[in-house]
Amino acid sequence: MDDVSKSYWSAVLGLLTKILIVWFLVSFGAGILFADMLNNFKLGGYPLGFWFAQQGSMYIFIALIFYYAKKMGEIDRKFDVHED
């Protein structure tokens, strides 16, 4: 593999790592590990830990999808492998 390909995959794997860390913290962390601590706060009348476990994670996941698409487009253009 040449240096450009290595740089491209390094950028892609870096992005995926960041997104998976956020995904883990939101789904497992906020919904399970830190739920008791987050339940001290209310959002819309519900404990924050419960809200993350039921609804908040889905909103974050959708935001992550749009973020991933935007950043991958930027990475593809940077390395001239874009589709347009």
Short mmCIF file of C-alpha atoms in Angstrom, two decimals:
data_model
loop_
_atom_site.label_atom_id
_atom_site.label_comp_id
_atom_site.label_asym_id
_atom_site.label_seq_id
_atom_site.Cartn_x
_atom_site.Cartn_y
_atom_site.Cartn_z
CA MET A 1 0.00 0.00 0.00
CA ASP A 2 1.34 3.43 -0.86
CA ASP A 3 1.57 6.40 1.51
CA VAL A 4 -1.60 8.06 0.19
CA SER A 5 -3.65 4.93 0.81
CA LYS A 6 -2.20 4.56 4.30
CA SER A 7 -2.99 8.19 5.09
CA TYR A 8 -6.53 7.80 3.77
CA TRP A 9 -7.24 4.69 5.85
CA SER A 10 -5.62 6.28 8.88
CA ALA A 11 -7.99 9.25 8.55
CA VAL A 12 -11.00 6.94 8.07
CA LEU A 13 -10.09 4.74 11.05
CA GLY A 14 -9.48 7.84 13.18
CA LEU A 15 -12.96 9.13 12.35
CA LEU A 16 -14.54 5.73 13.04
CA THR A 17 -12.71 5.49 16.37
CA LYS A 18 -14.00 8.89 17.49
CA ILE A 19 -17.56 8.05 16.44
CA LEU A 20 -17.49 4.67 18.18
CA ILE A 21 -16.20 6.26 21.38
CA VAL A 22 -19.08 8.77 21.35
CA TRP A 23 -21.53 5.95 20.52
CA PHE A 24 -20.27 3.88 23.46
CA LEU A 25 -20.33 6.79 25.91
CA VAL A 26 -23.86 7.76 24.92
CA SER A 27 -25.43 4.32 24.72
CA PHE A 28 -23.65 2.31 27.39
CA GLY A 29 -22.21 5.16 29.44
CA ALA A 30 -25.14 7.56 29.73
CA GLY A 31 -27.81 4.88 29.56
CA ILE A 32 -26.27 2.38 31.98
CA LEU A 33 -22.96 3.28 33.66
CA PHE A 34 -23.68 6.91 34.56
CA ALA A 35 -27.47 6.65 34.73
CA ASP A 36 -27.66 7.01 38.52
CA MET A 37 -25.53 10.15 38.45
CA LEU A 38 -27.45 11.60 35.48
CA ASN A 39 -30.80 10.85 37.14
CA ASN A 40 -30.11 13.76 39.52
CA PHE A 41 -30.93 16.05 36.59
CA LYS A 42 -34.28 16.33 34.81
CA LEU A 43 -35.00 16.87 31.13
CA GLY A 44 -38.61 17.34 30.11
CA GLY A 45 -39.71 16.13 33.52
CA TYR A 46 -37.83 12.83 33.24
CA PRO A 47 -34.54 11.81 34.87
CA LEU A 48 -31.67 12.45 32.45
CA GLY A 49 -30.30 8.89 32.65
CA PHE A 50 -33.71 7.50 31.73
CA TRP A 51 -34.05 10.05 28.91
CA PHE A 52 -30.69 9.04 27.42
CA ALA A 53 -31.57 5.35 27.64
CA GLN A 54 -34.96 5.85 25.95
CA GLN A 55 -34.66 8.78 23.55
CA GLY A 56 -31.43 10.71 23.82
CA SER A 57 -29.28 7.94 22.40
CA MET A 58 -31.36 7.85 19.23
CA TYR A 59 -30.95 11.60 18.70
CA ILE A 60 -27.21 11.32 19.21
CA PHE A 61 -27.01 8.35 16.82
CA ILE A 62 -28.82 10.29 14.10
CA ALA A 63 -26.48 13.24 14.65
CA LEU A 64 -23.51 10.84 14.39
CA ILE A 65 -24.78 9.56 11.03
CA PHE A 66 -24.90 13.09 9.60
CA TYR A 67 -21.51 13.93 11.14
CA TYR A 68 -19.99 10.76 9.66
CA ALA A 69 -21.39 11.50 6.20
CA LYS A 70 -20.08 15.08 6.28
CA LYS A 71 -16.62 14.14 7.54
CA MET A 72 -16.27 11.19 5.14
CA GLY A 73 -17.14 13.53 2.27
CA GLU A 74 -14.38 15.86 3.42
CA ILE A 75 -11.88 13.01 3.75
CA ASP A 76 -12.82 11.63 0.32
CA ARG A 77 -12.37 15.05 -1.31
CA LYS A 78 -9.07 15.57 0.49
CA PHE A 79 -7.69 12.30 -0.89
CA ASP A 80 -9.46 12.68 -4.28
CA VAL A 81 -11.56 9.53 -4.00
CA HIS A 82 -14.94 11.26 -4.00
CA GLU A 83 -17.80 10.19 -6.23
CA ASP A 84 -18.87 13.52 -7.73
#
